[in-house]
PDB file of C-alpha atoms in Angstrom:
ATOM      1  CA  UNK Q   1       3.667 136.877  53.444  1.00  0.00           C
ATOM      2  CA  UNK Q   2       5.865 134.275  51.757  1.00  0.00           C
ATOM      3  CA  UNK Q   3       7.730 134.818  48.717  1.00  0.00           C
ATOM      4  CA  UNK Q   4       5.290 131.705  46.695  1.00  0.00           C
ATOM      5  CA  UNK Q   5       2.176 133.617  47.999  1.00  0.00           C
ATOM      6  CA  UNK Q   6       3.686 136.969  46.640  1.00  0.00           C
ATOM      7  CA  UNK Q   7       4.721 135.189  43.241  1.00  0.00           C
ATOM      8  CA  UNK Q   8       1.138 134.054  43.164  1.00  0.00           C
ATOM      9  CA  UNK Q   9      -0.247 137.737  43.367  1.00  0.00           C
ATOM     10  CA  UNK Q  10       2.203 138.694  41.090  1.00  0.00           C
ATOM     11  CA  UNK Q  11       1.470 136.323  38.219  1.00  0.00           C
ATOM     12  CA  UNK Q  12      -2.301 136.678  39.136  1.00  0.00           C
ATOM     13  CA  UNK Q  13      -2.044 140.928  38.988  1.00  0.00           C
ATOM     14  CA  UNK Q  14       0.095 140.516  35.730  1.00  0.00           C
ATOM     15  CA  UNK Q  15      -2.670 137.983  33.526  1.00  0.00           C
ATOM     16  CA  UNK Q  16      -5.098 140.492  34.483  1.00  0.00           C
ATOM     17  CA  UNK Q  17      -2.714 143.775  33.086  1.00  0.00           C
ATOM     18  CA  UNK Q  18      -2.225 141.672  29.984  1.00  0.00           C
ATOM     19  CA  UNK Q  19      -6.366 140.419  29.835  1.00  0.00           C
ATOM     20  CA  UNK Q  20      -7.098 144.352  29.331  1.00  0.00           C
ATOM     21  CA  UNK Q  21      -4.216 145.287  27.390  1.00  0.00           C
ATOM     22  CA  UNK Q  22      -5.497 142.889  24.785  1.00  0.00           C
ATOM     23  CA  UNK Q  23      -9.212 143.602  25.300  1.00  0.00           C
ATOM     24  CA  UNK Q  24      -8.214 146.979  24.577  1.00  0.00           C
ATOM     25  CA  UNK Q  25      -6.152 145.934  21.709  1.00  0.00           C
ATOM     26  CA  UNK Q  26      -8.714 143.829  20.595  1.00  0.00           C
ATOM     27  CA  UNK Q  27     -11.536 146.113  19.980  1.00  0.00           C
ATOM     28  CA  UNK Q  28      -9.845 147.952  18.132  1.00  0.00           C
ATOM     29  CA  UNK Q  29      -8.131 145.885  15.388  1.00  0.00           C
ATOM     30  CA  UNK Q  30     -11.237 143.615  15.356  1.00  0.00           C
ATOM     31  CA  UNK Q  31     -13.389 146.444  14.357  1.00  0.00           C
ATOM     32  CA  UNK Q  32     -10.754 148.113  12.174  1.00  0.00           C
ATOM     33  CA  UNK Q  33     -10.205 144.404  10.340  1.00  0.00           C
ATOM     34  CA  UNK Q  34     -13.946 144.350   9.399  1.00  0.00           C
ATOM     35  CA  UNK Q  35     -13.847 147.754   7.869  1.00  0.00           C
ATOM     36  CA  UNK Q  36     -10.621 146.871   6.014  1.00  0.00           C
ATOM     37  CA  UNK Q  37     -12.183 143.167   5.003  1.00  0.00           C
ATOM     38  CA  UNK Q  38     -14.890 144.771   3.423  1.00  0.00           C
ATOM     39  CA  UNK Q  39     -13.140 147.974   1.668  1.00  0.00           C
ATOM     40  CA  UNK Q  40     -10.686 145.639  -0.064  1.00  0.00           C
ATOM     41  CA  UNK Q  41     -13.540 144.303  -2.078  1.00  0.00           C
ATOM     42  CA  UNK Q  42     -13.335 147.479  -4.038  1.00  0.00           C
ATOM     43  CA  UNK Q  43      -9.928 145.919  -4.857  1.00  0.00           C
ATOM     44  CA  UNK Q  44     -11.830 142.426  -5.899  1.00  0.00           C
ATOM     45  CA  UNK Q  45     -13.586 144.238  -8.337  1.00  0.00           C
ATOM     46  CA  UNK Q  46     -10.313 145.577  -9.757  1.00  0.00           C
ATOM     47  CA  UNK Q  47      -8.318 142.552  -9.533  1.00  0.00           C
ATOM     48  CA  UNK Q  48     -10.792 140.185 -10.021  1.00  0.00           C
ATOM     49  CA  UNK Q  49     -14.373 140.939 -11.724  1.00  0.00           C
ATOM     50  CA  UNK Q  50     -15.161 137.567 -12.248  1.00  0.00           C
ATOM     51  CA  UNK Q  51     -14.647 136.315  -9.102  1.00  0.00           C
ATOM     52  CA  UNK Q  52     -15.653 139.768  -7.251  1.00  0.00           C
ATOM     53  CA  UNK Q  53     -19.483 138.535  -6.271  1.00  0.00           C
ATOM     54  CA  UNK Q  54     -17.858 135.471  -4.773  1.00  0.00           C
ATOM     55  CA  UNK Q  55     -15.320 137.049  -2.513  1.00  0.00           C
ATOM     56  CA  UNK Q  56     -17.804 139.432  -1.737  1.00  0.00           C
ATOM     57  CA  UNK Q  57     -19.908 136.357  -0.232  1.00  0.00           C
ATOM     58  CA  UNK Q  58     -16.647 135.399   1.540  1.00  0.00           C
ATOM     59  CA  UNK Q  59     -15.397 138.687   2.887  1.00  0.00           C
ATOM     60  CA  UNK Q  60     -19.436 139.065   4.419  1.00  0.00           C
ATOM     61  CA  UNK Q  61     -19.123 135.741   6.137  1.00  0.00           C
ATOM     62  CA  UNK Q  62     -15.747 136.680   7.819  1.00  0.00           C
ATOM     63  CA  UNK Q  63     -16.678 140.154   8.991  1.00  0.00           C
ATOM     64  CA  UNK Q  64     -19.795 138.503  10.483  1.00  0.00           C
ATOM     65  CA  UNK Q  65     -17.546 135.597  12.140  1.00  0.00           C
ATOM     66  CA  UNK Q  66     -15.414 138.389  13.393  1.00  0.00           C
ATOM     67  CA  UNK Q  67     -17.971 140.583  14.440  1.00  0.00           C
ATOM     68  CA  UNK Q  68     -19.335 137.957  16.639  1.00  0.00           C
ATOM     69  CA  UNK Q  69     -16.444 137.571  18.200  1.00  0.00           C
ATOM     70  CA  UNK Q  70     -15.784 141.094  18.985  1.00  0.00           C
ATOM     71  CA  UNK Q  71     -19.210 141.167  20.610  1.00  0.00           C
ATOM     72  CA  UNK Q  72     -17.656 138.289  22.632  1.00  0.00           C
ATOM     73  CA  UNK Q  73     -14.611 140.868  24.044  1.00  0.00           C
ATOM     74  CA  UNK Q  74     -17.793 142.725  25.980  1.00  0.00           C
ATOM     75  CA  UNK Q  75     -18.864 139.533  28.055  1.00  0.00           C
ATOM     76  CA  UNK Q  76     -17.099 138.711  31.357  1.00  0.00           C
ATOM     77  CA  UNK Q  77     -16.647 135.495  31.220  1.00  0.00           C
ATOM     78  CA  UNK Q  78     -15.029 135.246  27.635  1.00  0.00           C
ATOM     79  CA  UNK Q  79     -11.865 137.132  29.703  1.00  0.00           C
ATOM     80  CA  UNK Q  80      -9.884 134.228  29.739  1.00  0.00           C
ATOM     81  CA  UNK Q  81     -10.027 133.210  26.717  1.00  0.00           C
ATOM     82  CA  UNK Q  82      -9.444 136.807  25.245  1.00  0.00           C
ATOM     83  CA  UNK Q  83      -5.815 135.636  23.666  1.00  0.00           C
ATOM     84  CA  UNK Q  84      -7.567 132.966  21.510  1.00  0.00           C
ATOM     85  CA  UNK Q  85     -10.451 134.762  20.530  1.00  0.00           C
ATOM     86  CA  UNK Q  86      -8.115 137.539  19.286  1.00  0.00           C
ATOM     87  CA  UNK Q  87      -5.938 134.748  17.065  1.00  0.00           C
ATOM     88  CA  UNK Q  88      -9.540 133.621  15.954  1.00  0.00           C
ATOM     89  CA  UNK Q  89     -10.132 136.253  14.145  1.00  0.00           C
ATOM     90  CA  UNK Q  90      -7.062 136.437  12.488  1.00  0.00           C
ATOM     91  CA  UNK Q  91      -7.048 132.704  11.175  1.00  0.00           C
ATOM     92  CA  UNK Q  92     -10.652 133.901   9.949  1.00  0.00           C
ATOM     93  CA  UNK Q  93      -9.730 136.439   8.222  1.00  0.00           C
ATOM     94  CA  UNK Q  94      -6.518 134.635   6.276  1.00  0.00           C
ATOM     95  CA  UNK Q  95      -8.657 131.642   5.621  1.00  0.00           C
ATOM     96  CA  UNK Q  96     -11.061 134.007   3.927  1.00  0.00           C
ATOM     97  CA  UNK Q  97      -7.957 135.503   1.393  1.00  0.00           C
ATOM     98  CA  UNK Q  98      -6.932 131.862   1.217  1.00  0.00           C
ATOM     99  CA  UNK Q  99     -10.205 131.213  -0.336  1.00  0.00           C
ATOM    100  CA  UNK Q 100     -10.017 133.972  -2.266  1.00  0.00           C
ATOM    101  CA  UNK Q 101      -6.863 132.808  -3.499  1.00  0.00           C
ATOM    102  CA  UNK Q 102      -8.226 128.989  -4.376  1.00  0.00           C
ATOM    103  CA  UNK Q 103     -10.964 130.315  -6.375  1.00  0.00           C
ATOM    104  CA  UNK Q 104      -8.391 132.904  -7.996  1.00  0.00           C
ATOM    105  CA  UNK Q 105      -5.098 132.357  -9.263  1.00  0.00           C
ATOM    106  CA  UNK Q 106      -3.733 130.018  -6.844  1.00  0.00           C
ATOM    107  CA  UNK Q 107      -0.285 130.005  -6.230  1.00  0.00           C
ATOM    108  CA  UNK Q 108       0.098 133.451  -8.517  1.00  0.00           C
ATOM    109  CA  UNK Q 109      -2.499 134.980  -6.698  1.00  0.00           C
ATOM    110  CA  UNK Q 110      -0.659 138.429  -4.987  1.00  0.00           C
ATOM    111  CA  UNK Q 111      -3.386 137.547  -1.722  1.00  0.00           C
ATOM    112  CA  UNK Q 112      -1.039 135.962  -0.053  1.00  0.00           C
ATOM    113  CA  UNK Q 113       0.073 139.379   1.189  1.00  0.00           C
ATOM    114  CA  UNK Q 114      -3.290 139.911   2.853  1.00  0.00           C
ATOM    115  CA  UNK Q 115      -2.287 136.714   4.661  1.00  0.00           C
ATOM    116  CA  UNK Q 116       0.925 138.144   5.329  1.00  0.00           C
ATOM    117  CA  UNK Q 117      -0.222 141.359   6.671  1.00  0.00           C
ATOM    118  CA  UNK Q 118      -2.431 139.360   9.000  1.00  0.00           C
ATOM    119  CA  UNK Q 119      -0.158 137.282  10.445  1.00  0.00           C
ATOM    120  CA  UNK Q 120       1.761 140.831  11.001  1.00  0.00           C
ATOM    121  CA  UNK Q 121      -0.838 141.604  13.027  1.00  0.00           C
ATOM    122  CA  UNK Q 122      -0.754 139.166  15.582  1.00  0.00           C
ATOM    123  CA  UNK Q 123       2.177 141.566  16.727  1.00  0.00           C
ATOM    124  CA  UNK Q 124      -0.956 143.654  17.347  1.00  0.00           C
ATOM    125  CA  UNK Q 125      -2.955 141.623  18.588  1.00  0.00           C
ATOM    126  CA  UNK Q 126      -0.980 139.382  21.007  1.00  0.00           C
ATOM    127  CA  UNK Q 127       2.665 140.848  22.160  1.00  0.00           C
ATOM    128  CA  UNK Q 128       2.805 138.602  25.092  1.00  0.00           C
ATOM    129  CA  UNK Q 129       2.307 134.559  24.498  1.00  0.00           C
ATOM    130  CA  UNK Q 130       4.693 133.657  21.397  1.00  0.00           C
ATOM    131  CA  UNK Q 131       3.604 130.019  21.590  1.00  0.00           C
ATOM    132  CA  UNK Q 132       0.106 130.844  20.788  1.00  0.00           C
ATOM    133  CA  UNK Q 133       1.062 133.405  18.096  1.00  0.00           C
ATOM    134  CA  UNK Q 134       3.109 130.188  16.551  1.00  0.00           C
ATOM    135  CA  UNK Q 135       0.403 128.354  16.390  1.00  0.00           C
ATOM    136  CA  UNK Q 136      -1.761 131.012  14.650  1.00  0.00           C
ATOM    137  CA  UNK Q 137       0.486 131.785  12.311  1.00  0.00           C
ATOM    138  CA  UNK Q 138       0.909 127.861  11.053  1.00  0.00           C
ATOM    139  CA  UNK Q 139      -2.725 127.220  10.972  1.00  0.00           C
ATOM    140  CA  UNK Q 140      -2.674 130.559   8.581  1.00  0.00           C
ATOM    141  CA  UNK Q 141       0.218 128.998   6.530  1.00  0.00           C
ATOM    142  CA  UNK Q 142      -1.394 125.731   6.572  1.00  0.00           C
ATOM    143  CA  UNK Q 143      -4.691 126.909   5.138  1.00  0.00           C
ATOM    144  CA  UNK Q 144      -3.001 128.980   2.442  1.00  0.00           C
ATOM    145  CA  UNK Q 145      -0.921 125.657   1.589  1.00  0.00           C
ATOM    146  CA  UNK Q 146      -3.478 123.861   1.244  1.00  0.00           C
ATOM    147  CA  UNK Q 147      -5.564 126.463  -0.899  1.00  0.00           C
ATOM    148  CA  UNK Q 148      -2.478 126.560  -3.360  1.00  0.00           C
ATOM    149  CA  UNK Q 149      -2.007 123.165  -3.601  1.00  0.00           C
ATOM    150  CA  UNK Q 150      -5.801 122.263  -4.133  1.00  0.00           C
ATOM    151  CA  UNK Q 151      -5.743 125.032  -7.117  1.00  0.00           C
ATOM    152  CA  UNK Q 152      -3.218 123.762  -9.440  1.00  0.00           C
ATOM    153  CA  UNK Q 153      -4.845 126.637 -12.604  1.00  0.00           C
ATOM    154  CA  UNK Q 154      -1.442 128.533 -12.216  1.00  0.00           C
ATOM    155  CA  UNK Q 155       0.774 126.666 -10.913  1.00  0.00           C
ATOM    156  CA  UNK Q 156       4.278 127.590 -10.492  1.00  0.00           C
ATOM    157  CA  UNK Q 157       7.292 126.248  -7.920  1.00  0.00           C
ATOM    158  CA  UNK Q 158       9.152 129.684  -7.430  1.00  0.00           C
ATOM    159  CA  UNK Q 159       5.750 131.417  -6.391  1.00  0.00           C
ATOM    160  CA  UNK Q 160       5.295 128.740  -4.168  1.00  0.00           C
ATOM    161  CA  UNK Q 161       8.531 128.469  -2.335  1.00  0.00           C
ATOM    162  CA  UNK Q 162       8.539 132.692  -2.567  1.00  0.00           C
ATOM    163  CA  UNK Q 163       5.085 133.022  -0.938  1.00  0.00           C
ATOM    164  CA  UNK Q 164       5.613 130.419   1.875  1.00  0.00           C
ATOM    165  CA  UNK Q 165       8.837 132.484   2.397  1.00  0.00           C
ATOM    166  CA  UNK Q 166       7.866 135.836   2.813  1.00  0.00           C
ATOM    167  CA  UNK Q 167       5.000 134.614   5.213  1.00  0.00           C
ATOM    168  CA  UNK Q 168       7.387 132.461   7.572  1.00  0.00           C
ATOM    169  CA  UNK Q 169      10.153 135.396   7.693  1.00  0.00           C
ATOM    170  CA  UNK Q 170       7.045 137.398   8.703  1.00  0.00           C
ATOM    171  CA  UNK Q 171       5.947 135.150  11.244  1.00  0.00           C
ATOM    172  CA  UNK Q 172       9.621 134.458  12.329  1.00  0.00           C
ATOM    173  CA  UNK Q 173       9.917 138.488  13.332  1.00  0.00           C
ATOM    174  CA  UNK Q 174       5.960 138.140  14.726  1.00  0.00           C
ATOM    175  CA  UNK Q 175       7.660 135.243  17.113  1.00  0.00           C
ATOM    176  CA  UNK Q 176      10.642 137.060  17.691  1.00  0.00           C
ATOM    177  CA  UNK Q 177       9.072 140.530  18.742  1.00  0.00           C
ATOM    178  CA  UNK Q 178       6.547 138.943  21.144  1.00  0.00           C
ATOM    179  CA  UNK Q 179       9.398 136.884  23.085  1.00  0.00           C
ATOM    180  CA  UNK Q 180      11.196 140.365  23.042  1.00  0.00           C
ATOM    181  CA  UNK Q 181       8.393 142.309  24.002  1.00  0.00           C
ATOM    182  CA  UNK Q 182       6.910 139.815  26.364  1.00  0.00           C
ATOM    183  CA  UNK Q 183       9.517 139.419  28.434  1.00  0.00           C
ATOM    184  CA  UNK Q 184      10.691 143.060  28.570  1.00  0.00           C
ATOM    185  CA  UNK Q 185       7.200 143.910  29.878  1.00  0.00           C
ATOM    186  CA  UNK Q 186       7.533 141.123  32.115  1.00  0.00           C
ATOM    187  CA  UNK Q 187      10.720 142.859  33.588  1.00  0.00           C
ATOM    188  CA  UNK Q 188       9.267 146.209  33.577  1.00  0.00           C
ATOM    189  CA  UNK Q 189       6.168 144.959  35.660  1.00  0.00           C
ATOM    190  CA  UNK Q 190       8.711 142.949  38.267  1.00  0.00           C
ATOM    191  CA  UNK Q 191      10.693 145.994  38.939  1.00  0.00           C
ATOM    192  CA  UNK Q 192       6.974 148.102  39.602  1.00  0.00           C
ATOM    193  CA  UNK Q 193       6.080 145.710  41.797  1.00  0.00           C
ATOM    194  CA  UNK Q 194       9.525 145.341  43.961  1.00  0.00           C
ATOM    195  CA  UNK Q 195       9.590 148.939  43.690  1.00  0.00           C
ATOM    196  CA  UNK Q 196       5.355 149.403  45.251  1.00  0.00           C
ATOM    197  CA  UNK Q 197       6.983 146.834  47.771  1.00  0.00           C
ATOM    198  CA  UNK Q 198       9.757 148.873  49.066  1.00  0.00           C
ATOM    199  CA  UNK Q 199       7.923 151.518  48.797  1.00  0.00           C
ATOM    200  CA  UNK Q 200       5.239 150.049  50.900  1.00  0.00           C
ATOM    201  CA  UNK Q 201       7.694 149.033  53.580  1.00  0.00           C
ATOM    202  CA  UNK Q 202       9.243 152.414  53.732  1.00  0.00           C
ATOM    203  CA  UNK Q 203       5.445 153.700  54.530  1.00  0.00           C
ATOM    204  CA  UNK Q 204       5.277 151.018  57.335  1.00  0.00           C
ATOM    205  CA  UNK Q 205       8.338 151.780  59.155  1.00  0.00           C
ATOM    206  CA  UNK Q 206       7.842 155.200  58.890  1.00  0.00           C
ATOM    207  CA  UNK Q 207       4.601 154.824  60.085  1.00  0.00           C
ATOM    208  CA  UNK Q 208       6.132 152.855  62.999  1.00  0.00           C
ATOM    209  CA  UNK Q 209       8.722 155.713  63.743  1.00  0.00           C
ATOM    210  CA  UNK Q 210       6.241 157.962  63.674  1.00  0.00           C
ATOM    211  CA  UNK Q 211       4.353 156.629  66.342  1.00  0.00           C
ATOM    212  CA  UNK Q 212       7.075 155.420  68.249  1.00  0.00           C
ATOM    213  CA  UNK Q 213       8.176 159.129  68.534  1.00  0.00           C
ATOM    214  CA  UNK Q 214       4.343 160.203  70.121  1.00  0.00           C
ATOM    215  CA  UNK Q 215       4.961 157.599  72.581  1.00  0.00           C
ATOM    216  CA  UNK Q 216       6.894 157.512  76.463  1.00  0.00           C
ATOM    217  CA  UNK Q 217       9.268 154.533  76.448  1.00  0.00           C
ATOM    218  CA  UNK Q 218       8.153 153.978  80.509  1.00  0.00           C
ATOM    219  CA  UNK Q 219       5.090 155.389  80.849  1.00  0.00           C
ATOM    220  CA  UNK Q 220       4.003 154.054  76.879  1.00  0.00           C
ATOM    221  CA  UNK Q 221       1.576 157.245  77.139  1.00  0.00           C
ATOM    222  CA  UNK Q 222       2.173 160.048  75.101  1.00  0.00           C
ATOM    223  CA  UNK Q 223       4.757 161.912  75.612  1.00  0.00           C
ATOM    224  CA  UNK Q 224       4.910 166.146  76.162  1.00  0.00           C
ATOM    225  CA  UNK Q 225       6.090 166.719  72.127  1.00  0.00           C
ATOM    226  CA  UNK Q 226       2.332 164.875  71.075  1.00  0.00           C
ATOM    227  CA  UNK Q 227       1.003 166.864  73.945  1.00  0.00           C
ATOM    228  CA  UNK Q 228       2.193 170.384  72.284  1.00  0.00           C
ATOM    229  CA  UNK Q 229       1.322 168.768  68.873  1.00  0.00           C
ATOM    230  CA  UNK Q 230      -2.319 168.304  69.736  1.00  0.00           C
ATOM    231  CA  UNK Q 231      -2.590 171.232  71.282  1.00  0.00           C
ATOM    232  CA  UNK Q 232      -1.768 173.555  68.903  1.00  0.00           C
ATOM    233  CA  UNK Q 233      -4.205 171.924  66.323  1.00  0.00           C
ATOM    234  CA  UNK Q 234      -6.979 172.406  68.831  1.00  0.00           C
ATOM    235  CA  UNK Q 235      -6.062 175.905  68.720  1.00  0.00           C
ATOM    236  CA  UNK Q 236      -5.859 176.368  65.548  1.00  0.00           C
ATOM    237  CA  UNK Q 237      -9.227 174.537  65.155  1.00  0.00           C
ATOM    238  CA  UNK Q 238     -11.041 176.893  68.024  1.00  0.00           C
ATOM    239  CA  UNK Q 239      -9.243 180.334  66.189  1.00  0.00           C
ATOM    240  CA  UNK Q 240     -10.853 179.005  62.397  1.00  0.00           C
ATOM    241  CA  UNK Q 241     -14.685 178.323  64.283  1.00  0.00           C
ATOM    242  CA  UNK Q 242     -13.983 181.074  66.702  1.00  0.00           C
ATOM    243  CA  UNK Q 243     -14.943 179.011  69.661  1.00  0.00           C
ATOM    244  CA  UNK Q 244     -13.743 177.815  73.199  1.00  0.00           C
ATOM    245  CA  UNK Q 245     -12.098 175.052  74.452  1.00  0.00           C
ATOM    246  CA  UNK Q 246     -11.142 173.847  77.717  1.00  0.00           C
ATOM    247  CA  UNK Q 247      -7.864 172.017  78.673  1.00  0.00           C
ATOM    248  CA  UNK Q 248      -7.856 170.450  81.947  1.00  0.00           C
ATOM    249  CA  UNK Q 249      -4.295 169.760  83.818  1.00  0.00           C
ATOM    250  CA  UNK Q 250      -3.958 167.906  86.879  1.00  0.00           C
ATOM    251  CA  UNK Q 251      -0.548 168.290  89.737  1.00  0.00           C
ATOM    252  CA  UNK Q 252      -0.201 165.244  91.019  1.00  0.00           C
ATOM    253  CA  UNK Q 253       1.615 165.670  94.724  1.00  0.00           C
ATOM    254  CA  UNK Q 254       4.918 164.253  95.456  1.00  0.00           C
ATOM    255  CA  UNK Q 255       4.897 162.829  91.934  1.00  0.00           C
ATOM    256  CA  UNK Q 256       9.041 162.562  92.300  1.00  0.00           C
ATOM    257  CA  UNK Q 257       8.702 160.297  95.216  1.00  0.00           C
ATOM    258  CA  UNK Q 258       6.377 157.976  93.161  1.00  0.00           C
ATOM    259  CA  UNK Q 259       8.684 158.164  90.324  1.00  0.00           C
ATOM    260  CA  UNK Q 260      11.777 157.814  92.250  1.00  0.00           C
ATOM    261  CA  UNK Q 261       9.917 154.308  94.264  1.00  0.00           C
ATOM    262  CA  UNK Q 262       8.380 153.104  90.406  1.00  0.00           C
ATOM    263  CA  UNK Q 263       9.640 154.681  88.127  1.00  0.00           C
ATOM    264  CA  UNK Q 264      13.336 153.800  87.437  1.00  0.00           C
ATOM    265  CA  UNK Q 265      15.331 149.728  87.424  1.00  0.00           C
ATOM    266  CA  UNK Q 266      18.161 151.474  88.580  1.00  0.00           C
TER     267      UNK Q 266
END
């Protein structure tokens, strides 16, 4: 097998190890985000009473978004596109408290953290494919720029600047941990698989050995150690079932002569 074929089985194996890590992963933030989504309207009506009915009406329309796509994690074919369904629901969700924010307090609206936390959770989510995270994480920026800067009620510089901070350090970790974590897994899969090949080899040329060591170099019949080893488990076998067996042996006459004409190239 060549080593491009073998790199090709490789990469192949690994997509599919990180498909169901993040199926797995998935399902379970998915569903935990639509409990949380909804809970943290208890928080609206603390925060916010005026506004609490509306981001109530908000919050419902993003668990549903997100539900559907977690119903989408249990179909086949969606597999492939597992990665960007997961970072789906995430943008949802922060576009959703970005909303919340624009019909809020804008800029001095404390919801940006809920974005925050979200883009934390791509970490979650997605440990392997940075790029993807990056682009995630600015469409979730983005959308709470643009929420800010379409609600200019409280407007204030410092809150601005200090908001779009804390969310780019955030995603800034997010990006570093996934190249970290990505390519450490990476490693850790390589060195499996070299070690299932070596492994595998060892099995093969002891398997080779093995029956090398049954076998006459001249006659290539098996040779008198096989003949004992069979033996025995027949006996064994007839002593457990308490039966009979028969073993046949044949002389052949002036075998030496034969072997002496045939059998030797010296």
């Amino acid at each position: 097998m060549s080593t491009k074929t073998l790199n090709k089985e490789w990469t192949d194996e690994y997509r599919e190890i990180i498909a169901d890590i993040i199926l797995f992963r998935s399902r379970i933030v998915i569903a935990c985000g639509i409990l949380l989504h909804l809970v943290f309207f208890y928080l609206d009506r603390a925060v916010y009473p005026a506004h609490a009915s509306t981001f109530l009406i908000i919050r419902v329309i993003d668990s549903l978004l997100m539900a559907i796509i977690f119903g989408l994690t249990f179909l086949r074919r969606t597999r492939h596109f597992m990665v960007w369904m997961c970072l789906a629901a995430a943008v949802i969700a922060s576009a959703g408290m970005s909303l919340m924010v624009y019909f809020s307090d804008g800029v001095s609206s404390h919801y940006y953290e809920g974005v925050n936390l979200t883009i934390l959770g791509l970490l979650v989510l997605n440990s392997f494919y940075w790029t993807r995270n990056l682009i995630a994480g600015i469409l979730m920026i983005g959308v709470y720029s643009i929420a800010t800067l379409a609600n200019q009620g409280s407007w204030n510089l410092n809150k601005y600047l200090y908001s779009h901070y804390f969310m780019a350090s955030t995603l800034f970790f997010v990006l570093l941990m996934t190249k970290f974590y990505g390519s450490q897994h990476h490693k850790e899969f390589l060195n499996s698989e070299q070690l299932k090949k070596s492994e595998r080899k060892l099995d093969r040329m002891y398997k080779q050995v093995h029956e090398r060591s049954k076998i006459d170099d001249l006659t290539k019949i098996y040779n008198r150690r096989h003949f004992f080893s069979i033996l025995d488990e027949k006996i064994d076998v007839a002593s457990q079932l308490n039966k009979s067996f028969y073993l046949v042996l044949f002389d052949i006459d002036a075998f030496k002569e034969i072997n002496d004409h045939f059998g030797h190239t010296w």
